Amino acid sequence: MDETIKGIIKDENVLVTATVCTETVEYARRIHDTWPTATAAMGRIIAGAILLASTLKEGQKIMLQVKGDGPLKEVVAECDWLYRVRAYVKRPHIYMGLKGEKIDVGRAVGKGFLNVIRDLGLREYYQSSVELQTGEIATDIAYYLNVSEQIPSAVSLGVFVETDNSVRAAGGFMIQTMPETKIEIVEYLERKLSEAQPASSMILNGMTSLQMLEEAVGLPIEVIHIAEIKYYCSCTKERVINAIITLGRDEIKKMIEKGKTVNVECYFCKKKYKLSIEELRNLLREL
Ligand code: ZN
């Protein structure tokens, strides 16, 4: 079962979060038919969105969007407060080989920006952007947390893709100190984390999210909550219609003039929606 855990290091002011999301990432891979480099990028951003969702309140969502000048172009994941996650990658058929033992996500992403969009509910959004540091996604999320949110954070994300292209391990962990954290603990964690094995290796070895945290920090963890994760897309025909409305009257008129049923495919789950000419005409009348 895919899960996420949130806790604190016992008696210390250190927030710890981890996720094992192998099945979710494998499910996303099958929807999007991604090749290994695209799978790794999408898996890392899914794990990152789950980790950041640990701070959400009821009704809230967080979206991470990596936009770069590399062949992948754009990778997006969104996670809500119930850990329902969905994702897509603009160019799914990308495989660029390895860099050392790891899939070379940085080169596939290139230079660009990480955008973090918080949907606070009631049509209230908060967006912030940072320049990509490596394009490897984990370091970029850590940089965003350190710079934009001023929370000293270490982030490790990993995806292991099997030779048949399926996902054998996906997940990650995040360690965040607070202003009250003792300096000795901060220094200890820096040392400990620099020696920690990659998240993908821990998951390949069968570790749960709690075991991963205990292994990474080497101290007892007090669990705040554990939650199940699932891939879920909230798209509906009504939302597709709303998206078409935002194109404006002229675009809708052009669609009607073409005289063909309009097919719209959801980016996140590939579900297909059809709009007949009659529906488009009604839409135009309502505008
Ligand atoms: Zn959908």
PDB file of C-alpha atoms and ligand atoms in Angstrom:
ATOM      1  CA  MET A   1       0.000   0.000   0.000  1.00  0.00           C
ATOM      2  CA  ASP A   2       1.234   3.459  -0.850  1.00  0.00           C
ATOM      3  CA  GLU A   3       1.448   5.676   2.190  1.00  0.00           C
ATOM      4  CA  THR A   4       2.771   8.886   3.597  1.00  0.00           C
ATOM      5  CA  ILE A   5       3.855   9.606   7.131  1.00  0.00           C
ATOM      6  CA  LYS A   6       4.338  12.807   9.065  1.00  0.00           C
ATOM      7  CA  GLY A   7       6.104  13.003  12.396  1.00  0.00           C
ATOM      8  CA  ILE A   8       8.658  14.743  14.536  1.00  0.00           C
ATOM      9  CA  ILE A   9      11.992  13.607  15.868  1.00  0.00           C
ATOM     10  CA  LYS A  10      11.143  12.774  19.480  1.00  0.00           C
ATOM     11  CA  ASP A  11      11.936  15.644  21.900  1.00  0.00           C
ATOM     12  CA  GLU A  12      13.524  17.710  19.118  1.00  0.00           C
ATOM     13  CA  ASN A  13      11.924  20.390  16.981  1.00  0.00           C
ATOM     14  CA  VAL A  14      12.431  18.637  13.680  1.00  0.00           C
ATOM     15  CA  LEU A  15       9.579  17.856  11.304  1.00  0.00           C
ATOM     16  CA  VAL A  16       9.930  14.680   9.242  1.00  0.00           C
ATOM     17  CA  THR A  17       7.791  13.458   6.331  1.00  0.00           C
ATOM     18  CA  ALA A  18       8.181  10.466   4.037  1.00  0.00           C
ATOM     19  CA  THR A  19       6.289   8.610   1.349  1.00  0.00           C
ATOM     20  CA  VAL A  20       6.402   5.293  -0.447  1.00  0.00           C
ATOM     21  CA  CYS A  21       4.358   5.801  -3.629  1.00  0.00           C
ATOM     22  CA  THR A  22       5.574   3.043  -5.970  1.00  0.00           C
ATOM     23  CA  GLU A  23       2.105   1.840  -7.015  1.00  0.00           C
ATOM     24  CA  THR A  24       0.849   5.385  -7.633  1.00  0.00           C
ATOM     25  CA  VAL A  25       3.825   6.241  -9.849  1.00  0.00           C
ATOM     26  CA  GLU A  26       3.496   2.930 -11.720  1.00  0.00           C
ATOM     27  CA  TYR A  27      -0.192   3.732 -12.279  1.00  0.00           C
ATOM     28  CA  ALA A  28       0.743   7.187 -13.618  1.00  0.00           C
ATOM     29  CA  ARG A  29       3.374   5.619 -15.864  1.00  0.00           C
ATOM     30  CA  ARG A  30       0.756   3.358 -17.434  1.00  0.00           C
ATOM     31  CA  ILE A  31      -1.700   6.232 -17.975  1.00  0.00           C
ATOM     32  CA  HIS A  32       0.910   8.444 -19.614  1.00  0.00           C
ATOM     33  CA  ASP A  33       3.007   5.705 -21.271  1.00  0.00           C
ATOM     34  CA  THR A  34       6.185   7.375 -20.031  1.00  0.00           C
ATOM     35  CA  TRP A  35       9.694   6.219 -20.890  1.00  0.00           C
ATOM     36  CA  PRO A  36      12.258   5.892 -18.082  1.00  0.00           C
ATOM     37  CA  THR A  37      13.561   9.480 -17.870  1.00  0.00           C
ATOM     38  CA  ALA A  38      10.024  10.901 -18.034  1.00  0.00           C
ATOM     39  CA  THR A  39       8.884   8.266 -15.502  1.00  0.00           C
ATOM     40  CA  ALA A  40      11.645   9.271 -13.076  1.00  0.00           C
ATOM     41  CA  ALA A  41      10.851  12.988 -13.417  1.00  0.00           C
ATOM     42  CA  MET A  42       7.119  12.402 -12.965  1.00  0.00           C
ATOM     43  CA  GLY A  43       7.705  10.007 -10.050  1.00  0.00           C
ATOM     44  CA  ARG A  44       9.964  12.464  -8.259  1.00  0.00           C
ATOM     45  CA  ILE A  45       7.524  15.343  -8.651  1.00  0.00           C
ATOM     46  CA  ILE A  46       4.634  13.112  -7.470  1.00  0.00           C
ATOM     47  CA  ALA A  47       6.634  12.185  -4.345  1.00  0.00           C
ATOM     48  CA  GLY A  48       7.532  15.861  -3.823  1.00  0.00           C
ATOM     49  CA  ALA A  49       3.900  16.972  -4.084  1.00  0.00           C
ATOM     50  CA  ILE A  50       2.865  14.307  -1.539  1.00  0.00           C
ATOM     51  CA  LEU A  51       5.555  15.470   0.906  1.00  0.00           C
ATOM     52  CA  LEU A  52       4.527  19.123   0.573  1.00  0.00           C
ATOM     53  CA  ALA A  53       0.839  18.178   0.938  1.00  0.00           C
ATOM     54  CA  SER A  54       1.589  17.241   4.560  1.00  0.00           C
ATOM     55  CA  THR A  55       1.188  20.926   5.460  1.00  0.00           C
ATOM     56  CA  LEU A  56      -2.253  21.344   3.815  1.00  0.00           C
ATOM     57  CA  LYS A  57      -5.481  22.061   5.649  1.00  0.00           C
ATOM     58  CA  GLU A  58      -8.922  20.727   4.722  1.00  0.00           C
ATOM     59  CA  GLY A  59      -9.991  21.702   1.198  1.00  0.00           C
ATOM     60  CA  GLN A  60      -6.498  22.734   0.099  1.00  0.00           C
ATOM     61  CA  LYS A  61      -4.320  21.537  -2.785  1.00  0.00           C
ATOM     62  CA  ILE A  62      -0.747  22.014  -3.868  1.00  0.00           C
ATOM     63  CA  MET A  63       0.594  21.891  -7.405  1.00  0.00           C
ATOM     64  CA  LEU A  64       4.248  21.590  -8.380  1.00  0.00           C
ATOM     65  CA  GLN A  65       5.167  22.511 -11.921  1.00  0.00           C
ATOM     66  CA  VAL A  66       8.666  22.163 -13.345  1.00  0.00           C
ATOM     67  CA  LYS A  67       9.134  24.009 -16.622  1.00  0.00           C
ATOM     68  CA  GLY A  68      12.473  23.719 -18.357  1.00  0.00           C
ATOM     69  CA  ASP A  69      14.185  24.150 -21.716  1.00  0.00           C
ATOM     70  CA  GLY A  70      15.119  20.438 -21.869  1.00  0.00           C
ATOM     71  CA  PRO A  71      13.264  17.791 -23.889  1.00  0.00           C
ATOM     72  CA  LEU A  72      10.742  17.027 -21.104  1.00  0.00           C
ATOM     73  CA  LYS A  73       9.409  20.620 -21.307  1.00  0.00           C
ATOM     74  CA  GLU A  74       7.008  20.394 -18.373  1.00  0.00           C
ATOM     75  CA  VAL A  75       6.302  18.036 -15.471  1.00  0.00           C
ATOM     76  CA  VAL A  76       3.374  18.636 -13.120  1.00  0.00           C
ATOM     77  CA  ALA A  77       1.949  16.979 -10.017  1.00  0.00           C
ATOM     78  CA  GLU A  78      -0.942  18.024  -7.852  1.00  0.00           C
ATOM     79  CA  CYS A  79      -1.867  16.634  -4.433  1.00  0.00           C
ATOM     80  CA  ASP A  80      -4.777  17.533  -2.177  1.00  0.00           C
ATOM     81  CA  TRP A  81      -5.228  17.394   1.597  1.00  0.00           C
ATOM     82  CA  LEU A  82      -6.524  13.806   1.337  1.00  0.00           C
ATOM     83  CA  TYR A  83      -3.348  12.759  -0.523  1.00  0.00           C
ATOM     84  CA  ARG A  84      -5.167  12.288  -3.799  1.00  0.00           C
ATOM     85  CA  VAL A  85      -2.521  12.914  -6.400  1.00  0.00           C
ATOM     86  CA  ARG A  86      -2.463  13.333 -10.180  1.00  0.00           C
ATOM     87  CA  ALA A  87       0.326  14.197 -12.599  1.00  0.00           C
ATOM     88  CA  TYR A  88       1.407  14.616 -16.188  1.00  0.00           C
ATOM     89  CA  VAL A  89       4.481  15.180 -18.269  1.00  0.00           C
ATOM     90  CA  LYS A  90       4.359  17.123 -21.499  1.00  0.00           C
ATOM     91  CA  ARG A  91       6.750  14.869 -23.435  1.00  0.00           C
ATOM     92  CA  PRO A  92       6.309  11.319 -22.073  1.00  0.00           C
ATOM     93  CA  HIS A  93       8.576   9.556 -24.596  1.00  0.00           C
ATOM     94  CA  ILE A  94      11.927  10.675 -23.242  1.00  0.00           C
ATOM     95  CA  TYR A  95      14.829   8.433 -22.328  1.00  0.00           C
ATOM     96  CA  MET A  96      18.263   9.993 -21.953  1.00  0.00           C
ATOM     97  CA  GLY A  97      20.320   7.264 -20.336  1.00  0.00           C
ATOM     98  CA  LEU A  98      22.031   7.250 -16.966  1.00  0.00           C
ATOM     99  CA  LYS A  99      24.251   9.713 -15.155  1.00  0.00           C
ATOM    100  CA  GLY A 100      26.351   7.449 -12.958  1.00  0.00           C
ATOM    101  CA  GLU A 101      23.788   5.008 -11.586  1.00  0.00           C
ATOM    102  CA  LYS A 102      20.888   7.448 -11.700  1.00  0.00           C
ATOM    103  CA  ILE A 103      18.461   8.400 -14.422  1.00  0.00           C
ATOM    104  CA  ASP A 104      19.570  11.754 -15.844  1.00  0.00           C
ATOM    105  CA  VAL A 105      16.503  13.836 -14.995  1.00  0.00           C
ATOM    106  CA  GLY A 106      18.474  17.111 -14.734  1.00  0.00           C
ATOM    107  CA  ARG A 107      19.505  17.059 -18.391  1.00  0.00           C
ATOM    108  CA  ALA A 108      15.992  16.129 -19.506  1.00  0.00           C
ATOM    109  CA  VAL A 109      14.506  19.054 -17.525  1.00  0.00           C
ATOM    110  CA  GLY A 110      17.159  21.642 -18.394  1.00  0.00           C
ATOM    111  CA  LYS A 111      17.137  25.228 -17.157  1.00  0.00           C
ATOM    112  CA  GLY A 112      13.924  26.833 -16.036  1.00  0.00           C
ATOM    113  CA  PHE A 113      11.626  27.313 -13.076  1.00  0.00           C
ATOM    114  CA  LEU A 114       9.844  25.432 -10.333  1.00  0.00           C
ATOM    115  CA  ASN A 115       6.404  26.926  -9.726  1.00  0.00           C
ATOM    116  CA  VAL A 116       4.535  26.057  -6.550  1.00  0.00           C
ATOM    117  CA  ILE A 117       0.827  26.878  -6.586  1.00  0.00           C
ATOM    118  CA  ARG A 118      -1.115  26.550  -3.355  1.00  0.00           C
ATOM    119  CA  ASP A 119      -4.881  26.366  -3.750  1.00  0.00           C
ATOM    120  CA  LEU A 120      -6.107  27.557  -0.384  1.00  0.00           C
ATOM    121  CA  GLY A 121      -9.760  26.931  -1.267  1.00  0.00           C
ATOM    122  CA  LEU A 122     -12.462  29.543  -1.900  1.00  0.00           C
ATOM    123  CA  ARG A 123     -10.716  30.572  -5.140  1.00  0.00           C
ATOM    124  CA  GLU A 124      -7.700  31.803  -3.256  1.00  0.00           C
ATOM    125  CA  TYR A 125      -4.340  30.915  -4.795  1.00  0.00           C
ATOM    126  CA  TYR A 126      -0.797  31.555  -3.777  1.00  0.00           C
ATOM    127  CA  GLN A 127       1.980  31.055  -6.286  1.00  0.00           C
ATOM    128  CA  SER A 128       5.712  31.321  -5.979  1.00  0.00           C
ATOM    129  CA  SER A 129       8.539  30.481  -8.355  1.00  0.00           C
ATOM    130  CA  VAL A 130      12.211  29.714  -8.017  1.00  0.00           C
ATOM    131  CA  GLU A 131      14.838  29.161 -10.660  1.00  0.00           C
ATOM    132  CA  LEU A 132      15.773  25.488 -11.087  1.00  0.00           C
ATOM    133  CA  GLN A 133      19.097  24.714  -9.389  1.00  0.00           C
ATOM    134  CA  THR A 134      19.804  21.303 -10.930  1.00  0.00           C
ATOM    135  CA  GLY A 135      16.541  20.164 -12.540  1.00  0.00           C
ATOM    136  CA  GLU A 136      16.843  16.990 -10.428  1.00  0.00           C
ATOM    137  CA  ILE A 137      13.637  18.090  -8.638  1.00  0.00           C
ATOM    138  CA  ALA A 138      14.574  17.121  -5.026  1.00  0.00           C
ATOM    139  CA  THR A 139      17.257  19.822  -4.784  1.00  0.00           C
ATOM    140  CA  ASP A 140      14.911  22.270  -6.505  1.00  0.00           C
ATOM    141  CA  ILE A 141      12.113  21.637  -3.992  1.00  0.00           C
ATOM    142  CA  ALA A 142      14.609  21.963  -1.110  1.00  0.00           C
ATOM    143  CA  TYR A 143      15.819  25.258  -2.597  1.00  0.00           C
ATOM    144  CA  TYR A 144      12.210  26.482  -2.892  1.00  0.00           C
ATOM    145  CA  LEU A 145      11.526  25.614   0.771  1.00  0.00           C
ATOM    146  CA  ASN A 146      14.749  27.246   1.968  1.00  0.00           C
ATOM    147  CA  VAL A 147      14.410  30.425  -0.108  1.00  0.00           C
ATOM    148  CA  SER A 148      10.677  31.006  -0.594  1.00  0.00           C
ATOM    149  CA  GLU A 149       9.262  29.573   2.620  1.00  0.00           C
ATOM    150  CA  GLN A 150      12.395  30.089   4.728  1.00  0.00           C
ATOM    151  CA  ILE A 151      12.176  26.581   6.158  1.00  0.00           C
ATOM    152  CA  PRO A 152      15.591  24.883   6.271  1.00  0.00           C
ATOM    153  CA  SER A 153      14.820  21.603   4.512  1.00  0.00           C
ATOM    154  CA  ALA A 154      16.528  18.537   3.120  1.00  0.00           C
ATOM    155  CA  VAL A 155      14.632  16.589   0.458  1.00  0.00           C
ATOM    156  CA  SER A 156      15.455  13.193  -1.042  1.00  0.00           C
ATOM    157  CA  LEU A 157      13.334  11.771  -3.869  1.00  0.00           C
ATOM    158  CA  GLY A 158      13.933   8.614  -5.835  1.00  0.00           C
ATOM    159  CA  VAL A 159      12.436   6.440  -8.534  1.00  0.00           C
ATOM    160  CA  PHE A 160      13.778   3.092  -9.673  1.00  0.00           C
ATOM    161  CA  VAL A 161      12.677   1.989 -13.131  1.00  0.00           C
ATOM    162  CA  GLU A 162      12.929  -1.696 -14.056  1.00  0.00           C
ATOM    163  CA  THR A 163      14.357  -2.842 -17.420  1.00  0.00           C
ATOM    164  CA  ASP A 164      10.788  -3.555 -18.618  1.00  0.00           C
ATOM    165  CA  ASN A 165      10.069   0.167 -17.936  1.00  0.00           C
ATOM    166  CA  SER A 166       7.841  -0.519 -14.904  1.00  0.00           C
ATOM    167  CA  VAL A 167       8.374   1.318 -11.604  1.00  0.00           C
ATOM    168  CA  ARG A 168       9.892  -0.835  -8.846  1.00  0.00           C
ATOM    169  CA  ALA A 169      10.399   1.888  -6.262  1.00  0.00           C
ATOM    170  CA  ALA A 170       9.251   5.474  -5.849  1.00  0.00           C
ATOM    171  CA  GLY A 171       9.122   7.818  -2.899  1.00  0.00           C
ATOM    172  CA  GLY A 172      11.151  10.103  -0.738  1.00  0.00           C
ATOM    173  CA  PHE A 173      11.580  11.909   2.522  1.00  0.00           C
ATOM    174  CA  MET A 174      11.879  15.458   3.813  1.00  0.00           C
ATOM    175  CA  ILE A 175      13.537  16.730   7.009  1.00  0.00           C
ATOM    176  CA  GLN A 176      12.765  20.275   8.215  1.00  0.00           C
ATOM    177  CA  THR A 177      14.296  22.117  11.133  1.00  0.00           C
ATOM    178  CA  MET A 178      12.663  24.977  13.007  1.00  0.00           C
ATOM    179  CA  PRO A 179      14.114  28.122  14.556  1.00  0.00           C
ATOM    180  CA  GLU A 180      14.001  26.294  17.947  1.00  0.00           C
ATOM    181  CA  THR A 181      15.987  23.293  16.715  1.00  0.00           C
ATOM    182  CA  LYS A 182      19.273  23.007  18.619  1.00  0.00           C
ATOM    183  CA  ILE A 183      22.361  23.692  16.523  1.00  0.00           C
ATOM    184  CA  GLU A 184      23.929  20.358  17.565  1.00  0.00           C
ATOM    185  CA  ILE A 185      20.898  18.549  16.097  1.00  0.00           C
ATOM    186  CA  VAL A 186      21.120  20.556  12.865  1.00  0.00           C
ATOM    187  CA  GLU A 187      24.807  19.678  12.498  1.00  0.00           C
ATOM    188  CA  TYR A 188      24.151  16.036  13.375  1.00  0.00           C
ATOM    189  CA  LEU A 189      21.382  15.824  10.742  1.00  0.00           C
ATOM    190  CA  GLU A 190      23.532  17.456   8.067  1.00  0.00           C
ATOM    191  CA  ARG A 191      26.221  14.837   8.663  1.00  0.00           C
ATOM    192  CA  LYS A 192      23.750  11.966   8.906  1.00  0.00           C
ATOM    193  CA  LEU A 193      21.819  12.941   5.756  1.00  0.00           C
ATOM    194  CA  SER A 194      24.996  13.368   3.700  1.00  0.00           C
ATOM    195  CA  GLU A 195      25.706   9.687   4.423  1.00  0.00           C
ATOM    196  CA  ALA A 196      22.128   8.425   3.948  1.00  0.00           C
ATOM    197  CA  GLN A 197      21.439   5.983   1.141  1.00  0.00           C
ATOM    198  CA  PRO A 198      19.132   7.216  -1.636  1.00  0.00           C
ATOM    199  CA  ALA A 199      15.371   6.950  -1.023  1.00  0.00           C
ATOM    200  CA  SER A 200      14.966   4.618  -4.019  1.00  0.00           C
ATOM    201  CA  SER A 201      17.463   2.113  -2.504  1.00  0.00           C
ATOM    202  CA  MET A 202      15.633   2.152   0.836  1.00  0.00           C
ATOM    203  CA  ILE A 203      12.301   1.464  -0.886  1.00  0.00           C
ATOM    204  CA  LEU A 204      13.868  -1.259  -3.067  1.00  0.00           C
ATOM    205  CA  ASN A 205      14.999  -2.863   0.202  1.00  0.00           C
ATOM    206  CA  GLY A 206      11.363  -2.979   1.290  1.00  0.00           C
ATOM    207  CA  MET A 207      11.419  -0.186   3.872  1.00  0.00           C
ATOM    208  CA  THR A 208       8.181   1.523   4.916  1.00  0.00           C
ATOM    209  CA  SER A 209       8.010   5.297   5.102  1.00  0.00           C
ATOM    210  CA  LEU A 210       8.626   5.170   8.881  1.00  0.00           C
ATOM    211  CA  GLN A 211      11.632   2.859   8.511  1.00  0.00           C
ATOM    212  CA  MET A 212      12.995   5.189   5.838  1.00  0.00           C
ATOM    213  CA  LEU A 213      12.857   8.150   8.235  1.00  0.00           C
ATOM    214  CA  GLU A 214      14.412   6.168  11.100  1.00  0.00           C
ATOM    215  CA  GLU A 215      17.207   5.036   8.789  1.00  0.00           C
ATOM    216  CA  ALA A 216      17.787   8.558   7.435  1.00  0.00           C
ATOM    217  CA  VAL A 217      17.906  10.419  10.788  1.00  0.00           C
ATOM    218  CA  GLY A 218      18.982   7.602  13.141  1.00  0.00           C
ATOM    219  CA  LEU A 219      16.722   8.898  15.939  1.00  0.00           C
ATOM    220  CA  PRO A 220      13.294   7.820  17.259  1.00  0.00           C
ATOM    221  CA  ILE A 221      10.299   9.281  15.405  1.00  0.00           C
ATOM    222  CA  GLU A 222       7.012  10.296  16.981  1.00  0.00           C
ATOM    223  CA  VAL A 223       4.292   9.711  14.371  1.00  0.00           C
ATOM    224  CA  ILE A 224       1.699  12.489  13.845  1.00  0.00           C
ATOM    225  CA  HIS A 225      -0.206  10.741  11.081  1.00  0.00           C
ATOM    226  CA  ILE A 226      -0.020   8.046   8.422  1.00  0.00           C
ATOM    227  CA  ALA A 227      -2.271   8.292   5.360  1.00  0.00           C
ATOM    228  CA  GLU A 228      -2.967   6.286   2.248  1.00  0.00           C
ATOM    229  CA  ILE A 229      -2.174   7.787  -1.156  1.00  0.00           C
ATOM    230  CA  LYS A 230      -4.099   7.305  -4.340  1.00  0.00           C
ATOM    231  CA  TYR A 231      -4.057   8.505  -7.915  1.00  0.00           C
ATOM    232  CA  TYR A 232      -7.244  10.425  -8.435  1.00  0.00           C
ATOM    233  CA  CYS A 233      -8.346  12.898 -11.092  1.00  0.00           C
ATOM    234  CA  SER A 234     -11.076  15.401 -10.328  1.00  0.00           C
ATOM    235  CA  CYS A 235     -11.914  16.205 -13.955  1.00  0.00           C
ATOM    236  CA  THR A 236     -15.585  16.430 -15.030  1.00  0.00           C
ATOM    237  CA  LYS A 237     -17.389  17.466 -18.208  1.00  0.00           C
ATOM    238  CA  GLU A 238     -18.440  20.672 -16.440  1.00  0.00           C
ATOM    239  CA  ARG A 239     -14.771  21.585 -15.878  1.00  0.00           C
ATOM    240  CA  VAL A 240     -13.959  20.823 -19.512  1.00  0.00           C
ATOM    241  CA  ILE A 241     -16.783  23.167 -20.551  1.00  0.00           C
ATOM    242  CA  ASN A 242     -15.452  25.852 -18.221  1.00  0.00           C
ATOM    243  CA  ALA A 243     -12.021  25.496 -19.829  1.00  0.00           C
ATOM    244  CA  ILE A 244     -13.580  25.926 -23.287  1.00  0.00           C
ATOM    245  CA  ILE A 245     -15.441  29.033 -22.097  1.00  0.00           C
ATOM    246  CA  THR A 246     -12.106  30.617 -21.138  1.00  0.00           C
ATOM    247  CA  LEU A 247     -11.015  30.294 -24.808  1.00  0.00           C
ATOM    248  CA  GLY A 248     -13.562  33.001 -25.662  1.00  0.00           C
ATOM    249  CA  ARG A 249     -16.422  33.506 -28.149  1.00  0.00           C
ATOM    250  CA  ASP A 250     -14.257  33.691 -31.289  1.00  0.00           C
ATOM    251  CA  GLU A 251     -12.546  30.352 -30.621  1.00  0.00           C
ATOM    252  CA  ILE A 252     -15.883  28.663 -29.917  1.00  0.00           C
ATOM    253  CA  LYS A 253     -17.297  30.111 -33.150  1.00  0.00           C
ATOM    254  CA  LYS A 254     -14.327  28.675 -35.070  1.00  0.00           C
ATOM    255  CA  MET A 255     -15.008  25.247 -33.531  1.00  0.00           C
ATOM    256  CA  ILE A 256     -18.647  25.421 -34.621  1.00  0.00           C
ATOM    257  CA  GLU A 257     -17.666  26.493 -38.165  1.00  0.00           C
ATOM    258  CA  LYS A 258     -15.453  23.397 -38.463  1.00  0.00           C
ATOM    259  CA  GLY A 259     -18.664  21.416 -38.023  1.00  0.00           C
ATOM    260  CA  LYS A 260     -17.082  18.554 -36.074  1.00  0.00           C
ATOM    261  CA  THR A 261     -17.592  17.189 -32.583  1.00  0.00           C
ATOM    262  CA  VAL A 262     -14.839  18.562 -30.346  1.00  0.00           C
ATOM    263  CA  ASN A 263     -12.759  15.979 -28.478  1.00  0.00           C
ATOM    264  CA  VAL A 264     -11.036  17.089 -25.300  1.00  0.00           C
ATOM    265  CA  GLU A 265      -8.655  14.843 -23.397  1.00  0.00           C
ATOM    266  CA  CYS A 266      -7.835  15.387 -19.724  1.00  0.00           C
ATOM    267  CA  TYR A 267      -4.093  16.039 -19.261  1.00  0.00           C
ATOM    268  CA  PHE A 268      -3.997  14.133 -15.990  1.00  0.00           C
ATOM    269  CA  CYS A 269      -6.038  10.952 -16.550  1.00  0.00           C
ATOM    270  CA  LYS A 270      -6.457  10.859 -20.359  1.00  0.00           C
ATOM    271  CA  LYS A 271     -10.230  10.630 -20.050  1.00  0.00           C
ATOM    272  CA  LYS A 272     -11.887  11.777 -23.273  1.00  0.00           C
ATOM    273  CA  TYR A 273     -14.792  14.198 -23.373  1.00  0.00           C
ATOM    274  CA  LYS A 274     -16.900  14.938 -26.445  1.00  0.00           C
ATOM    275  CA  LEU A 275     -18.713  18.195 -27.126  1.00  0.00           C
ATOM    276  CA  SER A 276     -21.248  18.200 -29.946  1.00  0.00           C
ATOM    277  CA  ILE A 277     -21.854  21.188 -32.212  1.00  0.00           C
ATOM    278  CA  GLU A 278     -25.221  21.570 -30.486  1.00  0.00           C
ATOM    279  CA  GLU A 279     -23.520  21.807 -27.077  1.00  0.00           C
ATOM    280  CA  LEU A 280     -21.060  24.374 -28.429  1.00  0.00           C
ATOM    281  CA  ARG A 281     -23.935  26.444 -29.887  1.00  0.00           C
ATOM    282  CA  ASN A 282     -25.735  26.392 -26.543  1.00  0.00           C
ATOM    283  CA  LEU A 283     -22.512  27.458 -24.849  1.00  0.00           C
ATOM    284  CA  LEU A 284     -22.144  30.389 -27.238  1.00  0.00           C
ATOM    285  CA  ARG A 285     -25.751  31.487 -26.614  1.00  0.00           C
ATOM    286  CA  GLU A 286     -25.144  31.466 -22.842  1.00  0.00           C
ATOM    287  CA  LEU A 287     -22.009  33.596 -23.090  1.00  0.00           C
TER     288      LEU A 287
HETATM  289 ZN    ZN B   1      -8.896  13.749 -15.571  1.00  0.00          ZN
END
